[in-house]
mmCIF file of C-alpha atoms in Angstrom:
data_model
loop_
_atom_site.group_PDB
_atom_site.id
_atom_site.type_symbol
_atom_site.label_atom_id
_atom_site.label_comp_id
_atom_site.label_asym_id
_atom_site.label_seq_id
_atom_site.Cartn_x
_atom_site.Cartn_y
_atom_site.Cartn_z
ATOM 1 C CA GLY G 13 -2.409 -6.938 -19.059
ATOM 2 C CA ALA G 14 -3.450 -3.321 -18.662
ATOM 3 C CA GLY G 15 -3.385 -3.462 -14.939
ATOM 4 C CA VAL G 16 -2.777 -5.791 -11.926
ATOM 5 C CA SER G 17 -5.696 -8.354 -11.809
ATOM 6 C CA GLN G 18 -6.699 -10.240 -8.660
ATOM 7 C CA THR G 19 -9.192 -13.092 -8.488
ATOM 8 C CA PRO G 20 -11.491 -13.816 -6.954
ATOM 9 C CA SER G 21 -12.686 -10.342 -6.105
ATOM 10 C CA ASN G 22 -14.492 -11.755 -2.966
ATOM 11 C CA LYS G 23 -14.095 -15.043 -1.294
ATOM 12 C CA VAL G 24 -16.068 -16.480 1.684
ATOM 13 C CA THR G 25 -14.777 -19.660 3.168
ATOM 14 C CA GLU G 26 -15.382 -21.680 6.423
ATOM 15 C CA LYS G 27 -12.952 -21.792 9.228
ATOM 16 C CA GLY G 28 -10.402 -24.562 8.741
ATOM 17 C CA LYS G 29 -10.690 -24.515 4.859
ATOM 18 C CA TYR G 30 -7.783 -23.938 2.447
ATOM 19 C CA VAL G 31 -7.914 -20.966 0.070
ATOM 20 C CA GLU G 32 -5.958 -19.707 -2.823
ATOM 21 C CA LEU G 33 -5.733 -16.080 -4.016
ATOM 22 C CA ARG G 34 -4.463 -15.271 -7.417
ATOM 23 C CA CYS G 35 -2.536 -12.266 -8.728
ATOM 24 C CA ASP G 36 -1.792 -11.472 -12.418
ATOM 25 C CA PRO G 37 0.735 -8.619 -12.521
ATOM 26 C CA ILE G 38 1.362 -6.120 -15.255
ATOM 27 C CA SER G 39 3.151 -7.879 -18.192
ATOM 28 C CA GLY G 40 6.967 -7.484 -17.830
ATOM 29 C CA HIS G 41 6.845 -6.547 -14.170
ATOM 30 C CA THR G 42 9.644 -8.545 -12.363
ATOM 31 C CA ALA G 43 8.678 -7.486 -8.771
ATOM 32 C CA LEU G 44 5.475 -8.624 -7.144
ATOM 33 C CA TYR G 45 4.192 -7.815 -3.620
ATOM 34 C CA TRP G 46 1.454 -9.049 -1.414
ATOM 35 C CA TYR G 47 -0.162 -6.974 1.272
ATOM 36 C CA ARG G 48 -2.892 -7.612 3.770
ATOM 37 C CA GLN G 49 -5.284 -4.918 4.912
ATOM 38 C CA SER G 50 -7.429 -5.594 7.968
ATOM 39 C CA LEU G 51 -10.526 -3.637 8.676
ATOM 40 C CA GLY G 52 -9.691 -0.077 9.653
ATOM 41 C CA GLN G 53 -5.969 -0.463 9.047
ATOM 42 C CA GLY G 54 -3.368 0.287 6.400
ATOM 43 C CA PRO G 55 -1.938 -2.415 4.150
ATOM 44 C CA GLU G 56 0.714 -4.607 5.845
ATOM 45 C CA PHE G 57 3.533 -6.183 3.800
ATOM 46 C CA LEU G 58 3.459 -10.000 3.548
ATOM 47 C CA ILE G 59 5.988 -11.097 0.870
ATOM 48 C CA TYR G 60 7.922 -9.755 -2.068
ATOM 49 C CA PHE G 61 9.036 -11.728 -5.188
ATOM 50 C CA GLN G 62 11.749 -10.849 -7.510
ATOM 51 C CA GLY G 63 11.218 -13.074 -10.448
ATOM 52 C CA THR G 64 10.314 -16.520 -9.445
ATOM 53 C CA GLY G 65 11.990 -16.321 -5.953
ATOM 54 C CA ALA G 66 10.592 -14.875 -2.753
ATOM 55 C CA ALA G 67 13.251 -12.155 -1.914
ATOM 56 C CA ASP G 68 11.516 -11.246 1.349
ATOM 57 C CA ASP G 69 8.854 -13.213 3.234
ATOM 58 C CA SER G 70 9.350 -11.534 6.517
ATOM 59 C CA GLY G 71 5.827 -10.312 6.676
ATOM 60 C CA LEU G 72 3.996 -13.654 6.500
ATOM 61 C CA PRO G 73 2.364 -14.151 9.860
ATOM 62 C CA ASN G 74 2.865 -17.937 10.342
ATOM 63 C CA ASP G 75 3.411 -21.030 8.439
ATOM 64 C CA ARG G 76 -0.273 -21.406 7.284
ATOM 65 C CA PHE G 77 0.549 -18.633 4.748
ATOM 66 C CA PHE G 78 2.595 -19.547 1.681
ATOM 67 C CA ALA G 79 2.958 -17.902 -1.757
ATOM 68 C CA VAL G 80 4.461 -19.016 -5.054
ATOM 69 C CA ARG G 81 5.462 -17.401 -8.317
ATOM 70 C CA PRO G 82 6.555 -20.454 -10.428
ATOM 71 C CA GLU G 83 7.067 -18.713 -13.795
ATOM 72 C CA GLY G 84 7.916 -15.286 -12.645
ATOM 73 C CA SER G 85 4.493 -13.996 -13.579
ATOM 74 C CA VAL G 86 1.200 -15.032 -11.926
ATOM 75 C CA SER G 87 1.445 -15.442 -8.097
ATOM 76 C CA THR G 88 -0.811 -17.493 -5.794
ATOM 77 C CA LEU G 89 -1.174 -16.708 -2.103
ATOM 78 C CA LYS G 90 -2.232 -19.824 -0.262
ATOM 79 C CA ILE G 91 -3.673 -20.025 3.223
ATOM 80 C CA GLN G 92 -4.138 -23.253 5.006
ATOM 81 C CA ARG G 93 -6.530 -23.917 7.955
ATOM 82 C CA THR G 94 -8.115 -20.466 7.719
ATOM 83 C CA GLU G 95 -9.008 -18.708 10.870
ATOM 84 C CA ARG G 96 -11.499 -15.941 11.328
ATOM 85 C CA GLY G 97 -8.641 -13.544 11.978
ATOM 86 C CA ASP G 98 -7.382 -14.048 8.450
ATOM 87 C CA SER G 99 -10.409 -12.115 7.157
ATOM 88 C CA ALA G 100 -9.034 -9.114 5.360
ATOM 89 C CA VAL G 101 -8.397 -7.560 1.895
ATOM 90 C CA TYR G 102 -5.447 -9.132 0.299
ATOM 91 C CA LEU G 103 -3.674 -6.677 -2.033
ATOM 92 C CA CYS G 104 -1.136 -7.509 -4.763
ATOM 93 C CA ALA G 105 1.115 -4.969 -6.421
ATOM 94 C CA SER G 106 3.783 -5.149 -9.188
ATOM 95 C CA SER G 107 6.543 -2.986 -10.368
ATOM 96 C CA LEU G 108 8.887 -3.112 -13.325
ATOM 97 C CA THR G 109 12.002 -3.394 -11.031
ATOM 98 C CA PRO G 110 12.595 -3.961 -7.350
ATOM 99 C CA ALA G 111 13.414 -0.387 -6.826
ATOM 100 C CA ARG G 112 13.150 3.066 -8.426
ATOM 101 C CA SER G 113 9.959 2.121 -10.181
ATOM 102 C CA GLN G 114 6.319 2.720 -9.085
ATOM 103 C CA ALA G 115 4.188 -0.105 -7.723
ATOM 104 C CA PHE G 116 0.839 -0.561 -9.211
ATOM 105 C CA PHE G 117 -1.802 -2.168 -7.024
ATOM 106 C CA GLY G 118 -4.713 -4.388 -7.872
ATOM 107 C CA GLN G 119 -8.160 -4.082 -6.444
ATOM 108 C CA GLY G 120 -7.646 -6.842 -3.893
ATOM 109 C CA THR G 121 -9.401 -9.975 -2.724
ATOM 110 C CA ARG G 122 -11.659 -9.546 0.194
ATOM 111 C CA LEU G 123 -11.471 -12.837 2.160
ATOM 112 C CA THR G 124 -14.168 -13.491 4.747
ATOM 113 C CA VAL G 125 -13.731 -16.521 7.099
ATOM 114 C CA VAL G 126 -16.956 -17.604 8.764
ATOM 115 C CA ALA H 11 11.370 -0.160 13.994
ATOM 116 C CA GLN H 12 9.862 2.298 11.443
ATOM 117 C CA THR H 13 6.423 3.391 12.098
ATOM 118 C CA VAL H 14 3.906 5.741 10.338
ATOM 119 C CA THR H 15 1.234 7.649 12.254
ATOM 120 C CA GLN H 16 -1.962 9.288 10.974
ATOM 121 C CA SER H 17 -3.823 11.000 13.799
ATOM 122 C CA GLN H 18 -6.779 12.134 11.848
ATOM 123 C CA PRO H 19 -9.195 9.117 11.224
ATOM 124 C CA GLU H 20 -11.638 11.383 9.326
ATOM 125 C CA MET H 21 -11.593 14.821 7.684
ATOM 126 C CA SER H 22 -14.094 16.842 5.831
ATOM 127 C CA VAL H 23 -13.663 19.607 3.152
ATOM 128 C CA GLN H 24 -15.915 21.743 1.095
ATOM 129 C CA GLU H 25 -15.674 21.353 -2.669
ATOM 130 C CA ALA H 26 -13.104 23.888 -4.052
ATOM 131 C CA GLU H 27 -11.489 24.409 -0.633
ATOM 132 C CA THR H 28 -8.200 23.212 0.710
ATOM 133 C CA VAL H 29 -7.506 20.488 3.110
ATOM 134 C CA THR H 30 -4.271 19.251 4.849
ATOM 135 C CA LEU H 31 -3.864 15.711 5.983
ATOM 136 C CA SER H 32 -1.196 14.977 8.648
ATOM 137 C CA CYS H 33 1.395 12.218 8.782
ATOM 138 C CA THR H 34 4.361 11.651 11.218
ATOM 139 C CA TYR H 35 6.863 8.847 10.974
ATOM 140 C CA ASP H 36 9.682 7.387 12.954
ATOM 141 C CA THR H 37 12.904 6.059 11.510
ATOM 142 C CA SER H 38 16.651 6.027 12.297
ATOM 143 C CA GLU H 39 17.446 5.804 8.585
ATOM 144 C CA SER H 40 18.801 8.968 6.795
ATOM 145 C CA ASP H 41 17.779 7.947 3.327
ATOM 146 C CA TYR H 42 14.148 6.992 2.674
ATOM 147 C CA TYR H 43 11.035 7.846 0.589
ATOM 148 C CA LEU H 44 7.536 8.897 1.641
ATOM 149 C CA PHE H 45 4.321 8.443 -0.227
ATOM 150 C CA TRP H 46 0.671 9.453 -0.135
ATOM 151 C CA TYR H 47 -1.793 6.840 -1.595
ATOM 152 C CA LYS H 48 -5.399 7.247 -2.230
ATOM 153 C CA GLN H 49 -7.720 4.283 -1.774
ATOM 154 C CA PRO H 50 -11.324 4.707 -3.287
ATOM 155 C CA PRO H 51 -14.073 2.306 -2.586
ATOM 156 C CA SER H 52 -12.712 0.071 -5.436
ATOM 157 C CA ARG H 53 -9.921 -0.762 -2.980
ATOM 158 C CA GLN H 54 -7.199 -0.086 -5.507
ATOM 159 C CA MET H 55 -4.286 1.927 -4.010
ATOM 160 C CA ILE H 56 -3.327 4.828 -6.303
ATOM 161 C CA LEU H 57 -0.162 6.745 -5.904
ATOM 162 C CA VAL H 58 -0.817 10.500 -5.299
ATOM 163 C CA ILE H 59 2.692 11.876 -4.603
ATOM 164 C CA ARG H 60 6.103 10.788 -3.446
ATOM 165 C CA GLN H 61 8.940 12.601 -1.777
ATOM 166 C CA GLU H 62 12.656 11.636 -1.515
ATOM 167 C CA ALA H 63 14.053 12.395 1.932
ATOM 168 C CA TYR H 64 17.307 13.773 0.489
ATOM 169 C CA LYS H 65 15.370 16.409 -1.376
ATOM 170 C CA GLN H 66 14.679 19.626 0.464
ATOM 171 C CA GLN H 67 12.071 20.710 -2.077
ATOM 172 C CA ASN H 68 8.584 19.775 -1.363
ATOM 173 C CA ALA H 69 6.986 17.568 -4.042
ATOM 174 C CA THR H 70 3.954 18.896 -5.976
ATOM 175 C CA GLU H 71 1.611 17.245 -8.464
ATOM 176 C CA ASN H 72 -1.081 19.483 -9.871
ATOM 177 C CA ARG H 73 -3.494 20.124 -6.908
ATOM 178 C CA PHE H 74 -1.541 17.980 -4.407
ATOM 179 C CA SER H 75 1.523 19.180 -2.533
ATOM 180 C CA VAL H 76 3.308 18.156 0.539
ATOM 181 C CA ASN H 77 4.994 19.812 3.391
ATOM 182 C CA PHE H 78 7.993 17.743 4.376
ATOM 183 C CA GLN H 79 9.671 18.518 7.491
ATOM 184 C CA LYS H 80 12.629 16.089 7.887
ATOM 185 C CA ALA H 81 13.782 17.091 11.347
ATOM 186 C CA ALA H 82 10.231 16.942 12.769
ATOM 187 C CA LYS H 83 9.577 13.680 10.817
ATOM 188 C CA SER H 84 6.378 15.202 9.433
ATOM 189 C CA PHE H 85 4.932 14.685 6.043
ATOM 190 C CA SER H 86 1.537 16.444 5.345
ATOM 191 C CA LEU H 87 -0.496 16.376 2.201
ATOM 192 C CA LYS H 88 -2.264 19.564 0.983
ATOM 193 C CA ILE H 89 -5.160 19.199 -1.427
ATOM 194 C CA SER H 90 -6.133 22.406 -3.141
ATOM 195 C CA ASP H 91 -9.394 23.121 -5.019
ATOM 196 C CA SER H 92 -10.894 19.904 -3.539
ATOM 197 C CA GLN H 93 -13.146 17.969 -5.982
ATOM 198 C CA LEU H 94 -15.729 15.417 -5.234
ATOM 199 C CA GLY H 95 -13.577 12.742 -6.796
ATOM 200 C CA ASP H 96 -10.982 13.398 -4.128
ATOM 201 C CA ALA H 97 -13.272 11.674 -1.508
ATOM 202 C CA ALA H 98 -11.334 8.487 -0.464
ATOM 203 C CA MET H 99 -9.027 6.968 2.125
ATOM 204 C CA TYR H 100 -5.623 8.473 2.080
ATOM 205 C CA PHE H 101 -2.605 6.563 3.384
ATOM 206 C CA CYS H 102 0.744 7.795 4.135
ATOM 207 C CA ALA H 103 3.569 5.402 3.596
ATOM 208 C CA TYR H 104 7.324 5.066 4.120
ATOM 209 C CA THR H 105 10.077 2.858 2.682
ATOM 210 C CA PRO H 106 13.799 2.992 3.338
ATOM 211 C CA GLU H 107 16.308 3.245 0.519
ATOM 212 C CA ASP H 108 17.441 0.054 -0.955
ATOM 213 C CA TYR H 109 19.036 -1.037 -4.290
ATOM 214 C CA GLY H 110 19.966 2.694 -4.701
ATOM 215 C CA GLY H 111 16.380 3.724 -4.729
ATOM 216 C CA ALA H 112 12.894 3.375 -3.178
ATOM 217 C CA THR H 113 11.636 -0.279 -2.955
ATOM 218 C CA ASN H 114 7.942 -1.065 -2.736
ATOM 219 C CA LYS H 115 8.071 -2.717 0.658
ATOM 220 C CA LEU H 116 6.004 -0.096 2.163
ATOM 221 C CA ILE H 117 4.998 0.752 5.718
ATOM 222 C CA PHE H 118 1.570 2.296 5.863
ATOM 223 C CA GLY H 119 -0.265 4.415 8.335
ATOM 224 C CA THR H 120 -3.827 3.719 9.375
ATOM 225 C CA GLY H 121 -5.356 6.238 6.941
ATOM 226 C CA THR H 122 -7.544 9.266 6.872
ATOM 227 C CA LEU H 123 -10.967 9.169 5.314
ATOM 228 C CA LEU H 124 -11.609 12.378 3.402
ATOM 229 C CA ALA H 125 -15.141 13.416 2.726
ATOM 230 C CA VAL H 126 -15.712 16.246 0.212
ATOM 231 C CA GLN H 127 -19.007 18.202 0.672
ATOM 232 C CA PRO H 128 -20.639 19.665 -2.407
#
């Protein structure tokens, strides 16, 4: 695609529910990143994929968070048993290679847990 | 641990004037990369400018330039001839070198909200 696409743009869910956030990277980009941006903060790294595998998941806050990229393209961030503290904008970025290439960001999914 | 600090939560500038946004960082690495990103209300992060730590020359992109002081661990952004479209959140970001270059596992500051007055 022309850019990184994230769906949905906004998501409201009830505490305790399960949510999935989708990221469509730029075609051909092998590296994909998830960030979380809480209100008034800069984005914080969650996880990075190189191809289908999670190369670095050190930023995932706990085991309620999980992400997949089964075919090396689209990625889904999954959050179980959502909590109000999970409310944030979740940003996805992709780059042609893991290093020495610019990352392009999507417009994010604003998740609100009520 | 590496950290990035932006001490100016908000800044304001008159259209056509110049403004400087401040950023300091802390790292024990010798090779790394620094970035300034712009985030308009659309939420999409847009790369404004990048600087390689091994380069002494300050990076410039049209109206945007940086003042990189490696010893002081300071990386400020200067916007010249400010335009209404420059109004946005600006984030300073850091990444260490890996794979022989910059990765996109970025550490961001808390941002500076820039207002441009007509």
